[in-house]
Amino acid sequence: MTDSELIVDLRGRLIETLNDFRDAVIEPCGLPEWFGRNLDAWSDTIETRGISEVIDSDDILIVHVDQEGLFDGNRPEDNALASIFDREQNRLVVHALA
């Protein structure tokens, strides 16, 4: 049996802040309107599941982003967000810009 994957491709979208990230994932991840604007909310959503039927319906969540803005490698918020992804069930893939 193969694991099903939810792929959220945010490449081409400039994400400067954690709020920008939240705004970018809310629709493709099927997050509720009341979804929090903090890392704890995102952590709860992808680690324990039970908040989004869209995320819960797949075994693996993969989020693709460009290596710019929040993900340029120079911001503590980037490291905090990236640390929530366990690289097994939840993956953040940062793509270098050409």
Short mmCIF file of N, CA and C in Angstrom, two decimals:
data_model
loop_
_atom_site.label_atom_id
_atom_site.label_comp_id
_atom_site.label_asym_id
_atom_site.label_seq_id
_atom_site.Cartn_x
_atom_site.Cartn_y
_atom_site.Cartn_z
N MET A 1 0.84 -1.18 0.00
CA MET A 1 0.00 0.00 0.00
C MET A 1 0.89 1.25 0.00
N THR A 2 0.58 2.21 -0.85
CA THR A 2 1.34 3.45 -0.89
C THR A 2 0.65 4.52 -0.07
N ASP A 3 1.46 5.38 0.51
CA ASP A 3 0.93 6.49 1.29
C ASP A 3 0.38 7.55 0.35
N SER A 4 -0.76 8.13 0.72
CA SER A 4 -1.31 9.23 -0.07
C SER A 4 -0.67 10.53 0.39
N GLU A 5 -0.47 11.45 -0.55
CA GLU A 5 0.22 12.70 -0.25
C GLU A 5 -0.64 13.90 -0.59
N LEU A 6 -0.66 14.86 0.32
CA LEU A 6 -1.23 16.17 0.05
C LEU A 6 -0.06 17.07 -0.26
N ILE A 7 0.00 17.58 -1.48
CA ILE A 7 1.10 18.45 -1.90
C ILE A 7 0.56 19.87 -2.02
N VAL A 8 1.17 20.76 -1.24
CA VAL A 8 0.81 22.18 -1.26
C VAL A 8 2.00 22.91 -1.85
N ASP A 9 1.84 23.43 -3.06
CA ASP A 9 2.94 24.08 -3.77
C ASP A 9 2.77 25.60 -3.67
N LEU A 10 3.62 26.22 -2.87
CA LEU A 10 3.57 27.67 -2.67
C LEU A 10 4.69 28.38 -3.41
N ARG A 11 5.37 27.66 -4.30
CA ARG A 11 6.43 28.30 -5.08
C ARG A 11 5.81 29.39 -5.95
N GLY A 12 6.56 30.49 -6.06
CA GLY A 12 6.06 31.62 -6.83
C GLY A 12 5.27 32.60 -5.99
N ARG A 13 5.03 32.25 -4.75
CA ARG A 13 4.31 33.13 -3.83
C ARG A 13 5.29 33.62 -2.76
N LEU A 14 5.51 34.92 -2.70
CA LEU A 14 6.42 35.48 -1.71
C LEU A 14 5.79 35.42 -0.32
N ILE A 15 6.47 34.75 0.58
CA ILE A 15 5.99 34.60 1.95
C ILE A 15 7.02 35.27 2.85
N GLU A 16 6.64 36.39 3.43
CA GLU A 16 7.56 37.18 4.25
C GLU A 16 7.43 36.90 5.74
N THR A 17 6.25 36.49 6.20
CA THR A 17 5.99 36.35 7.63
C THR A 17 5.25 35.03 7.91
N LEU A 18 5.17 34.69 9.18
CA LEU A 18 4.39 33.51 9.56
C LEU A 18 2.92 33.70 9.21
N ASN A 19 2.42 34.93 9.33
CA ASN A 19 1.04 35.20 8.93
C ASN A 19 0.85 34.98 7.43
N ASP A 20 1.85 35.36 6.62
CA ASP A 20 1.77 35.09 5.18
C ASP A 20 1.70 33.59 4.93
N PHE A 21 2.49 32.82 5.67
CA PHE A 21 2.48 31.37 5.52
C PHE A 21 1.10 30.82 5.86
N ARG A 22 0.56 31.27 6.98
CA ARG A 22 -0.78 30.83 7.40
C ARG A 22 -1.81 31.15 6.33
N ASP A 23 -1.76 32.37 5.80
CA ASP A 23 -2.70 32.77 4.77
C ASP A 23 -2.55 31.92 3.50
N ALA A 24 -1.31 31.51 3.21
CA ALA A 24 -1.05 30.71 2.01
C ALA A 24 -1.54 29.27 2.13
N VAL A 25 -1.50 28.72 3.33
CA VAL A 25 -1.89 27.31 3.49
C VAL A 25 -3.34 27.11 3.90
N ILE A 26 -4.00 28.16 4.33
CA ILE A 26 -5.36 28.00 4.88
C ILE A 26 -6.32 27.36 3.88
N GLU A 27 -6.31 27.82 2.64
CA GLU A 27 -7.25 27.26 1.65
C GLU A 27 -6.84 25.87 1.17
N PRO A 28 -5.59 25.69 0.67
CA PRO A 28 -5.25 24.35 0.15
C PRO A 28 -5.23 23.26 1.22
N CYS A 29 -5.08 23.65 2.48
CA CYS A 29 -5.08 22.66 3.56
C CYS A 29 -6.44 22.52 4.22
N GLY A 30 -7.42 23.30 3.76
CA GLY A 30 -8.77 23.19 4.30
C GLY A 30 -8.85 23.56 5.77
N LEU A 31 -8.12 24.57 6.16
CA LEU A 31 -8.11 24.97 7.58
C LEU A 31 -9.35 25.80 7.89
N PRO A 32 -9.90 25.63 9.08
CA PRO A 32 -11.12 26.36 9.45
C PRO A 32 -10.86 27.86 9.62
N GLU A 33 -11.91 28.64 9.52
CA GLU A 33 -11.82 30.09 9.65
C GLU A 33 -11.21 30.51 10.98
N TRP A 34 -11.46 29.75 12.02
CA TRP A 34 -10.97 30.08 13.36
C TRP A 34 -9.52 29.64 13.60
N PHE A 35 -8.87 29.11 12.58
CA PHE A 35 -7.51 28.59 12.72
C PHE A 35 -6.57 29.68 13.25
N GLY A 36 -5.76 29.34 14.21
CA GLY A 36 -4.87 30.29 14.89
C GLY A 36 -3.73 30.80 14.03
N ARG A 37 -3.21 31.95 14.42
CA ARG A 37 -2.09 32.57 13.72
C ARG A 37 -0.80 32.41 14.51
N ASN A 38 -0.49 31.17 14.88
CA ASN A 38 0.73 30.92 15.63
C ASN A 38 1.27 29.53 15.29
N LEU A 39 2.50 29.29 15.67
CA LEU A 39 3.13 28.02 15.35
C LEU A 39 2.52 26.84 16.10
N ASP A 40 1.97 27.10 17.28
CA ASP A 40 1.32 26.02 18.03
C ASP A 40 0.11 25.48 17.26
N ALA A 41 -0.65 26.37 16.64
CA ALA A 41 -1.82 25.94 15.87
C ALA A 41 -1.38 25.07 14.69
N TRP A 42 -0.33 25.50 13.98
CA TRP A 42 0.16 24.73 12.84
C TRP A 42 0.70 23.38 13.32
N SER A 43 1.44 23.39 14.41
CA SER A 43 1.99 22.16 14.97
C SER A 43 0.88 21.18 15.32
N ASP A 44 -0.13 21.65 16.01
CA ASP A 44 -1.26 20.79 16.38
C ASP A 44 -1.93 20.21 15.14
N THR A 45 -2.06 21.02 14.11
CA THR A 45 -2.74 20.60 12.89
C THR A 45 -2.01 19.48 12.17
N ILE A 46 -0.69 19.60 12.06
CA ILE A 46 0.03 18.60 11.26
C ILE A 46 0.56 17.44 12.10
N GLU A 47 0.76 17.64 13.38
CA GLU A 47 1.29 16.55 14.21
C GLU A 47 0.19 15.65 14.76
N THR A 48 -0.84 16.25 15.34
CA THR A 48 -1.88 15.43 15.97
C THR A 48 -3.08 15.20 15.07
N ARG A 49 -3.17 16.04 14.01
CA ARG A 49 -4.30 15.97 13.08
C ARG A 49 -5.61 16.27 13.83
N GLY A 50 -6.74 16.10 13.14
CA GLY A 50 -8.04 16.33 13.78
C GLY A 50 -8.59 17.73 13.61
N ILE A 51 -7.87 18.60 12.91
CA ILE A 51 -8.34 19.98 12.72
C ILE A 51 -8.78 20.20 11.28
N SER A 52 -8.11 19.57 10.34
CA SER A 52 -8.42 19.74 8.92
C SER A 52 -8.71 18.39 8.28
N GLU A 53 -9.91 18.24 7.74
CA GLU A 53 -10.24 17.00 7.04
C GLU A 53 -9.37 16.81 5.81
N VAL A 54 -8.97 17.92 5.18
CA VAL A 54 -8.12 17.84 3.99
C VAL A 54 -6.77 17.22 4.35
N ILE A 55 -6.13 17.75 5.39
CA ILE A 55 -4.83 17.21 5.83
C ILE A 55 -5.01 15.78 6.35
N ASP A 56 -6.06 15.56 7.12
CA ASP A 56 -6.29 14.25 7.73
C ASP A 56 -6.56 13.15 6.70
N SER A 57 -7.02 13.52 5.51
CA SER A 57 -7.37 12.51 4.52
C SER A 57 -6.15 11.94 3.80
N ASP A 58 -4.98 12.54 4.03
CA ASP A 58 -3.75 12.02 3.42
C ASP A 58 -2.77 11.60 4.50
N ASP A 59 -1.88 10.68 4.13
CA ASP A 59 -0.89 10.18 5.07
C ASP A 59 0.28 11.15 5.24
N ILE A 60 0.60 11.86 4.17
CA ILE A 60 1.78 12.72 4.16
C ILE A 60 1.40 14.10 3.64
N LEU A 61 1.93 15.13 4.30
CA LEU A 61 1.77 16.51 3.87
C LEU A 61 3.12 17.02 3.40
N ILE A 62 3.17 17.53 2.17
CA ILE A 62 4.40 18.10 1.62
C ILE A 62 4.10 19.53 1.20
N VAL A 63 4.86 20.48 1.75
CA VAL A 63 4.70 21.89 1.41
C VAL A 63 5.97 22.35 0.70
N HIS A 64 5.81 22.86 -0.53
CA HIS A 64 6.92 23.38 -1.32
C HIS A 64 6.92 24.91 -1.24
N VAL A 65 8.09 25.50 -0.97
CA VAL A 65 8.23 26.95 -0.92
C VAL A 65 9.52 27.36 -1.63
N ASP A 66 9.60 28.63 -2.01
CA ASP A 66 10.83 29.17 -2.57
C ASP A 66 11.75 29.63 -1.46
N GLN A 67 13.04 29.58 -1.73
CA GLN A 67 14.05 30.02 -0.76
C GLN A 67 14.20 31.53 -0.83
N GLU A 68 13.19 32.22 -0.34
CA GLU A 68 13.20 33.68 -0.28
C GLU A 68 12.24 34.12 0.81
N GLY A 69 12.30 35.38 1.18
CA GLY A 69 11.41 35.88 2.22
C GLY A 69 11.62 35.12 3.51
N LEU A 70 10.54 34.60 4.07
CA LEU A 70 10.60 33.85 5.32
C LEU A 70 11.56 32.67 5.24
N PHE A 71 11.73 32.11 4.06
CA PHE A 71 12.52 30.89 3.90
C PHE A 71 13.90 31.14 3.30
N ASP A 72 14.43 32.35 3.48
CA ASP A 72 15.76 32.65 2.92
C ASP A 72 16.90 32.10 3.77
N GLY A 73 16.56 31.48 4.92
CA GLY A 73 17.57 30.86 5.76
C GLY A 73 18.17 31.77 6.81
N ASN A 74 17.71 33.00 6.88
CA ASN A 74 18.29 33.97 7.80
C ASN A 74 17.35 34.40 8.91
N ARG A 75 16.23 33.75 9.06
CA ARG A 75 15.24 34.20 10.03
C ARG A 75 14.94 33.12 11.06
N PRO A 76 14.86 33.50 12.33
CA PRO A 76 14.54 32.52 13.37
C PRO A 76 13.16 31.90 13.18
N GLU A 77 12.21 32.67 12.62
CA GLU A 77 10.86 32.14 12.41
C GLU A 77 10.88 30.98 11.41
N ASP A 78 11.78 31.06 10.42
CA ASP A 78 11.93 30.00 9.43
C ASP A 78 12.35 28.72 10.13
N ASN A 79 13.36 28.82 10.98
CA ASN A 79 13.83 27.63 11.69
C ASN A 79 12.76 27.06 12.61
N ALA A 80 12.02 27.94 13.28
CA ALA A 80 10.96 27.48 14.17
C ALA A 80 9.87 26.75 13.38
N LEU A 81 9.47 27.31 12.24
CA LEU A 81 8.45 26.68 11.40
C LEU A 81 8.98 25.36 10.84
N ALA A 82 10.19 25.38 10.31
CA ALA A 82 10.76 24.18 9.71
C ALA A 82 10.90 23.05 10.73
N SER A 83 11.16 23.39 11.99
CA SER A 83 11.33 22.35 13.01
C SER A 83 10.03 21.61 13.31
N ILE A 84 8.90 22.19 12.96
CA ILE A 84 7.61 21.52 13.19
C ILE A 84 7.41 20.37 12.21
N PHE A 85 7.96 20.51 11.02
CA PHE A 85 7.85 19.46 10.02
C PHE A 85 8.80 18.32 10.41
N ASP A 86 8.28 17.10 10.55
CA ASP A 86 9.08 15.98 11.04
C ASP A 86 9.88 15.28 9.94
N ARG A 87 9.70 15.69 8.71
CA ARG A 87 10.40 15.15 7.54
C ARG A 87 9.97 13.73 7.18
N GLU A 88 9.00 13.20 7.88
CA GLU A 88 8.46 11.89 7.53
C GLU A 88 7.01 12.04 7.11
N GLN A 89 6.15 12.33 8.08
CA GLN A 89 4.73 12.52 7.77
C GLN A 89 4.48 13.93 7.23
N ASN A 90 5.31 14.87 7.62
CA ASN A 90 5.15 16.28 7.22
C ASN A 90 6.48 16.81 6.73
N ARG A 91 6.48 17.29 5.48
CA ARG A 91 7.76 17.73 4.88
C ARG A 91 7.65 19.15 4.35
N LEU A 92 8.65 19.94 4.64
CA LEU A 92 8.80 21.27 4.07
C LEU A 92 9.96 21.20 3.11
N VAL A 93 9.70 21.51 1.84
CA VAL A 93 10.73 21.45 0.81
C VAL A 93 11.00 22.88 0.34
N VAL A 94 12.22 23.35 0.59
CA VAL A 94 12.61 24.71 0.21
C VAL A 94 13.42 24.62 -1.07
N HIS A 95 12.94 25.32 -2.10
CA HIS A 95 13.57 25.27 -3.43
C HIS A 95 14.40 26.52 -3.66
N ALA A 96 15.65 26.33 -4.06
CA ALA A 96 16.51 27.45 -4.41
C ALA A 96 15.97 28.11 -5.66
N LEU A 97 16.05 29.43 -5.69
CA LEU A 97 15.61 30.17 -6.86
C LEU A 97 16.67 30.08 -7.95
N ALA A 98 16.22 29.98 -9.18
CA ALA A 98 17.16 29.85 -10.31
C ALA A 98 17.81 31.18 -10.65
#
